[in-house]
CSV table of C-alpha atoms and ligand atoms in Angstrom, one decimal:
chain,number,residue,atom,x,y,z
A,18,UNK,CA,-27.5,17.2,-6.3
A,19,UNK,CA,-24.8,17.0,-9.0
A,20,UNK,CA,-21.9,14.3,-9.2
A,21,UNK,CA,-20.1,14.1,-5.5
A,22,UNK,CA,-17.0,15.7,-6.3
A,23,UNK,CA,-15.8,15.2,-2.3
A,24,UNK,CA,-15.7,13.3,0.4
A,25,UNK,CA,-18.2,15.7,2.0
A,26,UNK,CA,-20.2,15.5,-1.5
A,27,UNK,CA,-20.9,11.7,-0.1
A,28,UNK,CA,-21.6,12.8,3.1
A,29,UNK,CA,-24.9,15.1,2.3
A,30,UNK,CA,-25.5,12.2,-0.2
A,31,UNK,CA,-25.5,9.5,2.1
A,32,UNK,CA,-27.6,11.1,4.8
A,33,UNK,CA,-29.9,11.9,2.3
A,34,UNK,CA,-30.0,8.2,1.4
A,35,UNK,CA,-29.8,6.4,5.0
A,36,UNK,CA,-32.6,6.5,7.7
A,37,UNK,CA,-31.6,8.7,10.2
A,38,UNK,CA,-31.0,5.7,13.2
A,39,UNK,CA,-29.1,4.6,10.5
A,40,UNK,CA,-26.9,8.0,9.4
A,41,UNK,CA,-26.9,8.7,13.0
A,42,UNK,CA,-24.6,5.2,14.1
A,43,UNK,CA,-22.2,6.2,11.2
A,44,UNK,CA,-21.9,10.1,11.6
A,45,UNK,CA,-22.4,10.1,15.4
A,46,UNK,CA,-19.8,10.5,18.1
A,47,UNK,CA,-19.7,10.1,21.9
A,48,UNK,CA,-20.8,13.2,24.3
A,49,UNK,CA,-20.7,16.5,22.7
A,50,UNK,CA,-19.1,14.9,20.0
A,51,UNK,CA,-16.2,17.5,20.8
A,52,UNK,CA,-13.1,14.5,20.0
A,53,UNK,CA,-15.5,14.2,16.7
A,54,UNK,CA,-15.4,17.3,15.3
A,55,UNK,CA,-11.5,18.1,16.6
A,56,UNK,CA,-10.6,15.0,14.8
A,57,UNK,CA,-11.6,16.5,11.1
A,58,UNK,CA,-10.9,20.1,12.5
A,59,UNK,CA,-6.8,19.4,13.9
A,60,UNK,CA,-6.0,18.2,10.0
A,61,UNK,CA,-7.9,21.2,8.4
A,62,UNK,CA,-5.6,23.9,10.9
A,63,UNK,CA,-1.9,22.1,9.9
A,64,UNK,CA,-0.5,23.4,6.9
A,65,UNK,CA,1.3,21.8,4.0
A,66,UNK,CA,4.8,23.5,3.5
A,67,UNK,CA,5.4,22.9,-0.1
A,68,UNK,CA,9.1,22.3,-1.9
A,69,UNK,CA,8.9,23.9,-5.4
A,70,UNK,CA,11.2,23.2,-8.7
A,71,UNK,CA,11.2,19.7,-8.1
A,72,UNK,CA,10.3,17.4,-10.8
A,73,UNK,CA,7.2,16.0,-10.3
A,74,UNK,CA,6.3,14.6,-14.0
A,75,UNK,CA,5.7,10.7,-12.5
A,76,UNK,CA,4.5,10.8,-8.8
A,77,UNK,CA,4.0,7.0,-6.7
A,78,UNK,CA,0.9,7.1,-4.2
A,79,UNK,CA,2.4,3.5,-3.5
A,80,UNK,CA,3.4,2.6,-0.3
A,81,UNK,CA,3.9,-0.5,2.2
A,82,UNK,CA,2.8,-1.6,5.4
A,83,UNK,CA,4.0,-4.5,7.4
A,84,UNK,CA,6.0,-5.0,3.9
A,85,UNK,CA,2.7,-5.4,1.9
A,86,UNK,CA,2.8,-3.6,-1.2
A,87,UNK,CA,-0.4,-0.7,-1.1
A,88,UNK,CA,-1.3,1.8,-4.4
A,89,UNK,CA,-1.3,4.3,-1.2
A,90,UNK,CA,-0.7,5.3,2.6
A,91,UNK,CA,-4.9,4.8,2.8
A,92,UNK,CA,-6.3,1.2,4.2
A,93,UNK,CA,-10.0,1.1,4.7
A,94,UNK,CA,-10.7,1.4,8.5
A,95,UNK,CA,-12.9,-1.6,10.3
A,96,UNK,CA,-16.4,-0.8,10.6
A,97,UNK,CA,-18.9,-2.3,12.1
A,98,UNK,CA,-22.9,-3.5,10.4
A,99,UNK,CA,-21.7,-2.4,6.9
A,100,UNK,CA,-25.1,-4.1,5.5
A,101,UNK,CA,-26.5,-1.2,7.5
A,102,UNK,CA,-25.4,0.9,4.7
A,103,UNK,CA,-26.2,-0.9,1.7
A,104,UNK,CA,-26.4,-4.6,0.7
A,105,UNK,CA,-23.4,-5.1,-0.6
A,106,UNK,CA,-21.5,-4.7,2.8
A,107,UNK,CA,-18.7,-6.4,3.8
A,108,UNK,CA,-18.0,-7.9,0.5
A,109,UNK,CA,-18.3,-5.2,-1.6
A,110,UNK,CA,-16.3,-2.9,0.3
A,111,UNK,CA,-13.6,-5.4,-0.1
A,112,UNK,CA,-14.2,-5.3,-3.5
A,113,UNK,CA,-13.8,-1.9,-3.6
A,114,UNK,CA,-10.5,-1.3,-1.6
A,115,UNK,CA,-8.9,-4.8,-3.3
A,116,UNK,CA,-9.7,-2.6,-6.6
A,117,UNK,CA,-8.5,0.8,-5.3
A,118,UNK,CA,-5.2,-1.4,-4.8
A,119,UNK,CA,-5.3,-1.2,-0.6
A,120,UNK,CA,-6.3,-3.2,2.1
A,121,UNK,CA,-9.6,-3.8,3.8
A,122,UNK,CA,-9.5,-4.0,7.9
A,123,UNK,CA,-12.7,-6.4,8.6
A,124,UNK,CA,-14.3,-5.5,11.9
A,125,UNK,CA,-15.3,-7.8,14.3
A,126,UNK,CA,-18.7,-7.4,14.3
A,127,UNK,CA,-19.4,-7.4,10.3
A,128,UNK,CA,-22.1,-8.2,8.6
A,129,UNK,CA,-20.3,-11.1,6.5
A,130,UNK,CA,-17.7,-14.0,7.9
A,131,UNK,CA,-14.3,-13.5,7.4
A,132,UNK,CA,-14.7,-16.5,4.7
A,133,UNK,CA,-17.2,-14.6,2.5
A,134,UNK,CA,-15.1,-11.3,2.6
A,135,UNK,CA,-12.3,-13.4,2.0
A,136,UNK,CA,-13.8,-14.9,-1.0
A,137,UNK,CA,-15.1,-11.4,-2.0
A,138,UNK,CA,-11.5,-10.1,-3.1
A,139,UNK,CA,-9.3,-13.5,-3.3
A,140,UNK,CA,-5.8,-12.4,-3.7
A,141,UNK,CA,-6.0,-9.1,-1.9
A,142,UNK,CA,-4.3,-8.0,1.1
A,143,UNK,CA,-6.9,-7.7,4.4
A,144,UNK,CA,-6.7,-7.6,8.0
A,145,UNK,CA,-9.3,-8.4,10.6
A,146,UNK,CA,-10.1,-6.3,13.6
A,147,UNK,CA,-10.4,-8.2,16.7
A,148,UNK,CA,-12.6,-7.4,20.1
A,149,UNK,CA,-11.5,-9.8,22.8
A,150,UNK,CA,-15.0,-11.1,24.1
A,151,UNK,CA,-15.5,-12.2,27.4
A,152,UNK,CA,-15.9,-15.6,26.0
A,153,UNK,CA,-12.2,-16.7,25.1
A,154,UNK,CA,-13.2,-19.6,23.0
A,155,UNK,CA,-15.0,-17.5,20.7
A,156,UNK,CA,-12.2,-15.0,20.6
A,157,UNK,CA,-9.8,-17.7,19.3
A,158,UNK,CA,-12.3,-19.0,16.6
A,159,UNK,CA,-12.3,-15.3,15.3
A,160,UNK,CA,-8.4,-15.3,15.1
A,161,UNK,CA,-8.3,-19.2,14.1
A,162,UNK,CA,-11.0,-17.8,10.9
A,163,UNK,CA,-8.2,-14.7,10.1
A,164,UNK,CA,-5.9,-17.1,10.1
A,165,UNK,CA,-7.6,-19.8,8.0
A,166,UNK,CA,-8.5,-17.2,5.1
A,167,UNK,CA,-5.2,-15.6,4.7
A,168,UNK,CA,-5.9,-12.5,6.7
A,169,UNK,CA,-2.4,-10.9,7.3
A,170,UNK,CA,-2.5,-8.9,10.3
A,171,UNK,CA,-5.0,-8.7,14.1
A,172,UNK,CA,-5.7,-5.4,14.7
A,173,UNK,CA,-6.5,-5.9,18.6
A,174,UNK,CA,-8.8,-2.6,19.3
A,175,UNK,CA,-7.8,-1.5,23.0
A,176,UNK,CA,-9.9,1.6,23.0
A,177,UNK,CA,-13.8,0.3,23.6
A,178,UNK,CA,-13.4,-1.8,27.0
A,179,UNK,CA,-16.7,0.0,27.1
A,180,UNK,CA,-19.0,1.8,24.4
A,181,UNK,CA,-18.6,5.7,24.6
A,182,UNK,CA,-22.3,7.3,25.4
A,183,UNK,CA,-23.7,7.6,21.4
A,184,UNK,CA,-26.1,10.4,22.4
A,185,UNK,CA,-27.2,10.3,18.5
A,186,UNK,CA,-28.2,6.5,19.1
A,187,UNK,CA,-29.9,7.1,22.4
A,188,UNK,CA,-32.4,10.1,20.3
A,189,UNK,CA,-33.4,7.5,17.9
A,190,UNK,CA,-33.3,5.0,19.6
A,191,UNK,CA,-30.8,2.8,17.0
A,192,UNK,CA,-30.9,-0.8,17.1
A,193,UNK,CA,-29.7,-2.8,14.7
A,194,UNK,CA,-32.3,-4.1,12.5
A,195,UNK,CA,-33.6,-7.7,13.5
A,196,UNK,CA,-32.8,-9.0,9.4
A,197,UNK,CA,-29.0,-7.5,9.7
A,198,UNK,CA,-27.1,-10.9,10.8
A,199,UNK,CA,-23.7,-9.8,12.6
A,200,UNK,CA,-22.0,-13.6,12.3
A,201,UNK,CA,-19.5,-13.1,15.3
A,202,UNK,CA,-22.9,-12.1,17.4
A,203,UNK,CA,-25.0,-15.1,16.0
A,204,UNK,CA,-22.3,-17.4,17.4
A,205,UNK,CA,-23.1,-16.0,20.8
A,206,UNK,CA,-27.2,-16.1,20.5
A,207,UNK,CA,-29.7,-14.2,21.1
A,208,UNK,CA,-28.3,-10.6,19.6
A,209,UNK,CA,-30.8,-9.7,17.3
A,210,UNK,CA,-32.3,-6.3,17.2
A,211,UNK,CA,-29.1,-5.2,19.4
A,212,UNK,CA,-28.6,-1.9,20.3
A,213,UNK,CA,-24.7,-1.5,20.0
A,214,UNK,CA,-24.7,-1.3,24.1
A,215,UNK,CA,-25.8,-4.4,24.0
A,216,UNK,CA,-23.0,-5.4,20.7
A,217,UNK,CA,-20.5,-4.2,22.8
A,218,UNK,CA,-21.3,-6.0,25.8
A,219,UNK,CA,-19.9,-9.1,24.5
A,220,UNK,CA,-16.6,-7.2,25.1
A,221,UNK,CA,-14.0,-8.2,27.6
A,222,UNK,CA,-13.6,-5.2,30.0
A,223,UNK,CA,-10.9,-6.7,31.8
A,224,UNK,CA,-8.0,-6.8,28.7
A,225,UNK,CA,-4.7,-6.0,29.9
A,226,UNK,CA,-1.4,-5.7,28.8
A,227,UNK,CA,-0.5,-9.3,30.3
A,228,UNK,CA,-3.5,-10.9,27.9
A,229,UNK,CA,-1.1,-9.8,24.8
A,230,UNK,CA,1.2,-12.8,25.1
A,231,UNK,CA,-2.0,-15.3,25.1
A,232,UNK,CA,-3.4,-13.3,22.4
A,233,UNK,CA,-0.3,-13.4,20.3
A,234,UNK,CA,-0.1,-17.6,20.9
A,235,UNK,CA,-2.8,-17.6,19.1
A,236,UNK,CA,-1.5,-16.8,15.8
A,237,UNK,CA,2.0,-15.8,13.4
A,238,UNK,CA,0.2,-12.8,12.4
A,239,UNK,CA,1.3,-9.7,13.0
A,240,UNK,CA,-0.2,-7.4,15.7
A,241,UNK,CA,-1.3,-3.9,15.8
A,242,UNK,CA,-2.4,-2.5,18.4
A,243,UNK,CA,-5.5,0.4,17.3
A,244,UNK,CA,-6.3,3.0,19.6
A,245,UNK,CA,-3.1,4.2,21.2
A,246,UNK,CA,-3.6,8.2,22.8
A,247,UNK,CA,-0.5,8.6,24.7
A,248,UNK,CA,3.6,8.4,24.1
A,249,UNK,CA,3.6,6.2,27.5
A,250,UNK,CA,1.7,3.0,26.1
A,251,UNK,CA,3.1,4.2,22.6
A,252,UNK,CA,6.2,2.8,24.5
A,253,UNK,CA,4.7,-0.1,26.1
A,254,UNK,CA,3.6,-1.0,23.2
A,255,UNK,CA,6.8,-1.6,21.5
A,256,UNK,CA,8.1,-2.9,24.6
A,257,UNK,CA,5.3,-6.3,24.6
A,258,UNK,CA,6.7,-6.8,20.7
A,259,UNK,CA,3.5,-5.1,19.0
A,260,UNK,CA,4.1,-4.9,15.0
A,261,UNK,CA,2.9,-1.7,14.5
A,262,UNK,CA,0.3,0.6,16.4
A,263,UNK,CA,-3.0,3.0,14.8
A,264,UNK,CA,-2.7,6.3,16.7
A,265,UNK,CA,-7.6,6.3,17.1
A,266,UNK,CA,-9.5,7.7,19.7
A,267,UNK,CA,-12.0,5.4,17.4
A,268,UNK,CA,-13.4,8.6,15.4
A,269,UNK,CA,-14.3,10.2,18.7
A,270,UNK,CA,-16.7,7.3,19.4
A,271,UNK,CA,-15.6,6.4,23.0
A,272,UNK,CA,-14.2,8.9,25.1
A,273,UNK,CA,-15.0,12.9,24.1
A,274,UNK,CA,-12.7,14.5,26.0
A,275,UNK,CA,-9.6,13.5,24.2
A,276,UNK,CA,-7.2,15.2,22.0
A,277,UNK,CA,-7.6,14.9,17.9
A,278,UNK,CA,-5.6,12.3,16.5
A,279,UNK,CA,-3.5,14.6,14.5
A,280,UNK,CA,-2.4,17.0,17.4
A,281,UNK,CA,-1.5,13.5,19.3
A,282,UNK,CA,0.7,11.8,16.8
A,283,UNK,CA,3.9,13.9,17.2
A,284,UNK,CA,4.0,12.7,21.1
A,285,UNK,CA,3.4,9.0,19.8
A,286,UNK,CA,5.7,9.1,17.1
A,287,UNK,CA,8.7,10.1,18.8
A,288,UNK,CA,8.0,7.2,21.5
A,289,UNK,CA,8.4,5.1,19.0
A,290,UNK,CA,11.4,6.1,17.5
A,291,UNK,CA,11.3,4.2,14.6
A,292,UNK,CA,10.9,1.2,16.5
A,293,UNK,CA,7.6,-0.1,14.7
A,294,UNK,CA,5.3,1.1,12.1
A,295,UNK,CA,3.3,4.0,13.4
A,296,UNK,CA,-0.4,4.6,11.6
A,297,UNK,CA,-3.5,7.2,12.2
A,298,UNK,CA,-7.1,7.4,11.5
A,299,UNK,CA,-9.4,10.0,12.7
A,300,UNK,CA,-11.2,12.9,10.4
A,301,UNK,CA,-9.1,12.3,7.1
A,302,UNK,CA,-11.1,14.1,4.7
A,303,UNK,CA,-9.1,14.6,2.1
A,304,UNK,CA,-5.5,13.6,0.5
A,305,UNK,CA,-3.9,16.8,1.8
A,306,UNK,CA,-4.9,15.2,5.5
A,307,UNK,CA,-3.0,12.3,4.6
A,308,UNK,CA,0.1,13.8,3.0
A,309,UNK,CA,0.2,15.9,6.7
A,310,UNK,CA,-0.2,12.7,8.2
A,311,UNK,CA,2.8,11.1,6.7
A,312,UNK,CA,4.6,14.7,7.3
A,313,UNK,CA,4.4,14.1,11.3
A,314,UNK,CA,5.3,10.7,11.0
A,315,UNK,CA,3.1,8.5,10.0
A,316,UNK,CA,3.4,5.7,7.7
A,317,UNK,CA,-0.2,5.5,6.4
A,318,UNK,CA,-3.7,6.5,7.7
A,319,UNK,CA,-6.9,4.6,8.0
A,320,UNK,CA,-10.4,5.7,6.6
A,321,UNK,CA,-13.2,4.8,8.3
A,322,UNK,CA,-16.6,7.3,7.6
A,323,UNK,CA,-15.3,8.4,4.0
A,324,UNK,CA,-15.5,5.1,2.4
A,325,UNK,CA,-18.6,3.9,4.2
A,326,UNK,CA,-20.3,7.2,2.6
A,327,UNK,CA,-19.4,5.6,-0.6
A,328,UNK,CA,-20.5,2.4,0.6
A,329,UNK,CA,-24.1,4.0,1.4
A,330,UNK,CA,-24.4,6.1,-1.8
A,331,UNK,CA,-23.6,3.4,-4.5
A,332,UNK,CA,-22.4,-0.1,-2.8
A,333,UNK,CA,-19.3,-1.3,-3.7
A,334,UNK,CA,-18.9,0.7,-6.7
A,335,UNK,CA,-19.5,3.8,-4.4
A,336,UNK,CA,-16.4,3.1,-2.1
A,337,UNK,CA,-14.3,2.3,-4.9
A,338,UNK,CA,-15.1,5.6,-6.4
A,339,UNK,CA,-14.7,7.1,-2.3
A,340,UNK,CA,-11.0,5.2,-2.5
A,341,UNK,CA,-10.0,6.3,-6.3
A,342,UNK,CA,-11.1,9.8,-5.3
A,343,UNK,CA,-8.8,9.9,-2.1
A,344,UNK,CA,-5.6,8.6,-3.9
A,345,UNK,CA,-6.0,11.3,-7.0
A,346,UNK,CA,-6.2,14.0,-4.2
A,347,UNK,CA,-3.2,12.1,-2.3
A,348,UNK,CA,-1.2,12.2,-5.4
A,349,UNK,CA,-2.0,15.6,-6.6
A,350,UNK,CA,-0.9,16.7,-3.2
A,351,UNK,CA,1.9,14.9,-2.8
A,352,UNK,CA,3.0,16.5,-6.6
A,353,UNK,CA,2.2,20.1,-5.5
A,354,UNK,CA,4.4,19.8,-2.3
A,355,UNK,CA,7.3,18.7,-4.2
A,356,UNK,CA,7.3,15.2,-3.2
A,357,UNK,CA,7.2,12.1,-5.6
A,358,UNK,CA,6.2,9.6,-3.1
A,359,UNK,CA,5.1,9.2,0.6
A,360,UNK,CA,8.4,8.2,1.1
A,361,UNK,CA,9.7,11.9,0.2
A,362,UNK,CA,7.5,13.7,2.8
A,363,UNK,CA,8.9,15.1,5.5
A,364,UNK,CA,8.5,16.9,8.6
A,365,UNK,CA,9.2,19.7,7.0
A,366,UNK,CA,6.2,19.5,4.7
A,367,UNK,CA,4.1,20.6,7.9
A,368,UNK,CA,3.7,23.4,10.0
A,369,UNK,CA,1.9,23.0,13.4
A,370,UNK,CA,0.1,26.3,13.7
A,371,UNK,CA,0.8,28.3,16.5
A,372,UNK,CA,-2.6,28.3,18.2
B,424,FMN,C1,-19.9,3.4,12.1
B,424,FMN,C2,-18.6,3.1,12.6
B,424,FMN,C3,-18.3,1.8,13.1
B,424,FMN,C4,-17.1,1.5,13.6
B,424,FMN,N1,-16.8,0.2,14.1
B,424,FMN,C5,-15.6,-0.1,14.5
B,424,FMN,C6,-15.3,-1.5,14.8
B,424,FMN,O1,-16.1,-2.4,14.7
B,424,FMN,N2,-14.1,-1.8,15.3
B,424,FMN,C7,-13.1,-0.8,15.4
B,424,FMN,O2,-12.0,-1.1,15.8
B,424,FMN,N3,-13.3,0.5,15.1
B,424,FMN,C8,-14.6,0.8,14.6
B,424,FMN,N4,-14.8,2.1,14.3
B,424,FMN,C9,-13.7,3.1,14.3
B,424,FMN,C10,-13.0,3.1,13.0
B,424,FMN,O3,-12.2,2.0,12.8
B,424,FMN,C11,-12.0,4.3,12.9
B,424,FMN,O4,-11.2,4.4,14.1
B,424,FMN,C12,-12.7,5.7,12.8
B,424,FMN,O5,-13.9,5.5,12.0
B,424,FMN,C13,-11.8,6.7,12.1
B,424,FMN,O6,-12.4,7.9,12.1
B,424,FMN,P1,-13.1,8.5,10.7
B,424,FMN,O7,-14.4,7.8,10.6
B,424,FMN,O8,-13.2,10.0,11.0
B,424,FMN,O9,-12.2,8.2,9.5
B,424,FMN,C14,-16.1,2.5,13.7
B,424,FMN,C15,-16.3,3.7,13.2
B,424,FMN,C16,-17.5,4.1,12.7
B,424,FMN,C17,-17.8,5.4,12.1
């Protein structure tokens, strides 16, 4: 195969490279992988309604969430076992998005402590994804650890009180190599070789929205809330002080029958009202898939598969190359609609096609 060109270029290359258990956990959905597939299929049907005449000779990708400065509306998605994909995990995607100038969302169950990630990319913006175990003690250590190394935002994830059925994982039988250490796991004992069933059985089913206030005790950081699907807890949301919500149906991981992220953010976004920062991740492909992000509202959109494609092809220098390639196409979209910056999209960038 030549040079990946594409995000999809990485794709074929990093199936090629992975076992399939392996390629399976990453590319894999819940079900019939419908939400999956709608995901990456609801930004291809919107179209871009470009402004012409405008100058466009200098064009800022540059954005900011939660008022940190970003080279783009793109953060890096948390995902979990990135070891799984290469050695450099963890680390070296951190590397790779602190040099691609955005942030890094840690997940929960990595494959490196917050502390070594942290010391991966000191100086760079990062977040940490947070699962609320069952054990609360051990929930608090994880936020106590973002806290210690400078993390700047929890990202509670309210969309996985259970796993969604991974029939991909159930054919090949996926479990999680017995060498790959997941630290939040080890702290629990006894997880190795875990199918994620079993990973996500350390989860908390019982979360509700009277846990937030506890959770937000725990720490000055700012909240998101990621994996909002509906206007009404859009609303709520905002209501129990949230910083900012990510508009996920988790890469149409958990439940199938949902709508596509894109199709749903209109709703969310204007049960917001402007009241907090509103973000989106699900199937973005491309940089055109962000610019129509930002056109229905959004402020930026998270990656999750694209740069772990990278991450499997060539380690860190692999997602840095995923991350460069997503903010040229960003910026050369922005340019060819007319705008200068994400700041001058607008809804009128978009049109919602009629079926
Ligand atoms: C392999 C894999 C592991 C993931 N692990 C987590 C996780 O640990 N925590 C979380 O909140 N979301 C997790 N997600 C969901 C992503 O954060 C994100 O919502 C999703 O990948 C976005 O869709 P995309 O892959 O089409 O960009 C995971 C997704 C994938 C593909």
């Amino acid at each position: 195969m030549s040079d990946p060109v594409c995000v999809a270029d990485y794709e074929r290359l990093a199936e090629s490279k992975l076992e399939p258990g392996v390629f399976g956990y990453y590319a894999g959905g819940a079900g019939d992988e419908l939400a999956l597939s709608g995901n990456v299929e609801a930004w291809c049907r919107l179209r871009l309604r470009p402004r012409v005449l405008v100058d466009v000779s200098a064009v800022s990708t540059e954005t900011t969430v939660l008022g940190t400065l970003v080279s783009m509306p793109l953060l890096v998605a948390p995902t979990a076992i990135q070891r799984l994909a290469h050695p450099d995990g963890e680390p070296g995607m951190a590397r790779a998005a602190a040099a691609a100038g955005t942030i890094m969302c840690l997940s929960t169950l990595a494959t490196a402590t917050a502390e070594e990630v942290a010391a991966a990319a000191p100086g760079a913006p990062r977040w940490f994804q947070l699962y609320v175990f069952r054990d609360r003690g051990v929930t608090r250590s994880f936020v106590d650890q973002a806290v210690a190394h400078d993390y700047g935002a929890i990202v509670l994830t309210v969309d996985a009180p259970r796993l969604g059925r991974r029939e991909r994982d159930l054919r090949t039988g996926f479990r999680v190599p017995e060498e790959i250490v997941v630290p939040s796991m080890a702290a629990l004992g006894g997880w190795e070789g875990a199918t994620p069933l079993e990973l996500l059985g350390a989860i908390d089913p019982s979360l509700t929205w009277a846990d937030l206030e506890e959770l937000r005790s725990l720490s000055s950081l700012p909240l998101v809330l990621k994996g909002i699907q509906t206007g009404e807890d859009a609303a709520i949301a905002c209501e129990h002080g949230v910083d900012a919500i990510v508009v996920s149906n988790h890469g149409g991981r958990q439940l199938d029958a949902v709508a596509s992220t894109a199709e749903l953010l209109p709703e969310i976004v204007d049960a917001v009202a402007g009241r907090i920062e509103v973000y989106v991740d699900g199937g973005i492909r491309r940089g055109s898939d962000v610019v129509k992000a930002l056109a229905l509202g959004a402020r930026a959109v998270l990656a999750g598969r694209a740069p772990l494609w990278g991450l499997a092809c060539n380690g860190e220098a692999g997602a840095r190359s995923v991350l460069e390639l997503l903010q040229a196409e960003i910026e050369l979209a922005l340019a060819l609609c007319g705008c200068t910056s994400p700041e001058a999209v607008t809804r009128e960038h978009v049109a919602v096609p009629l079926s």
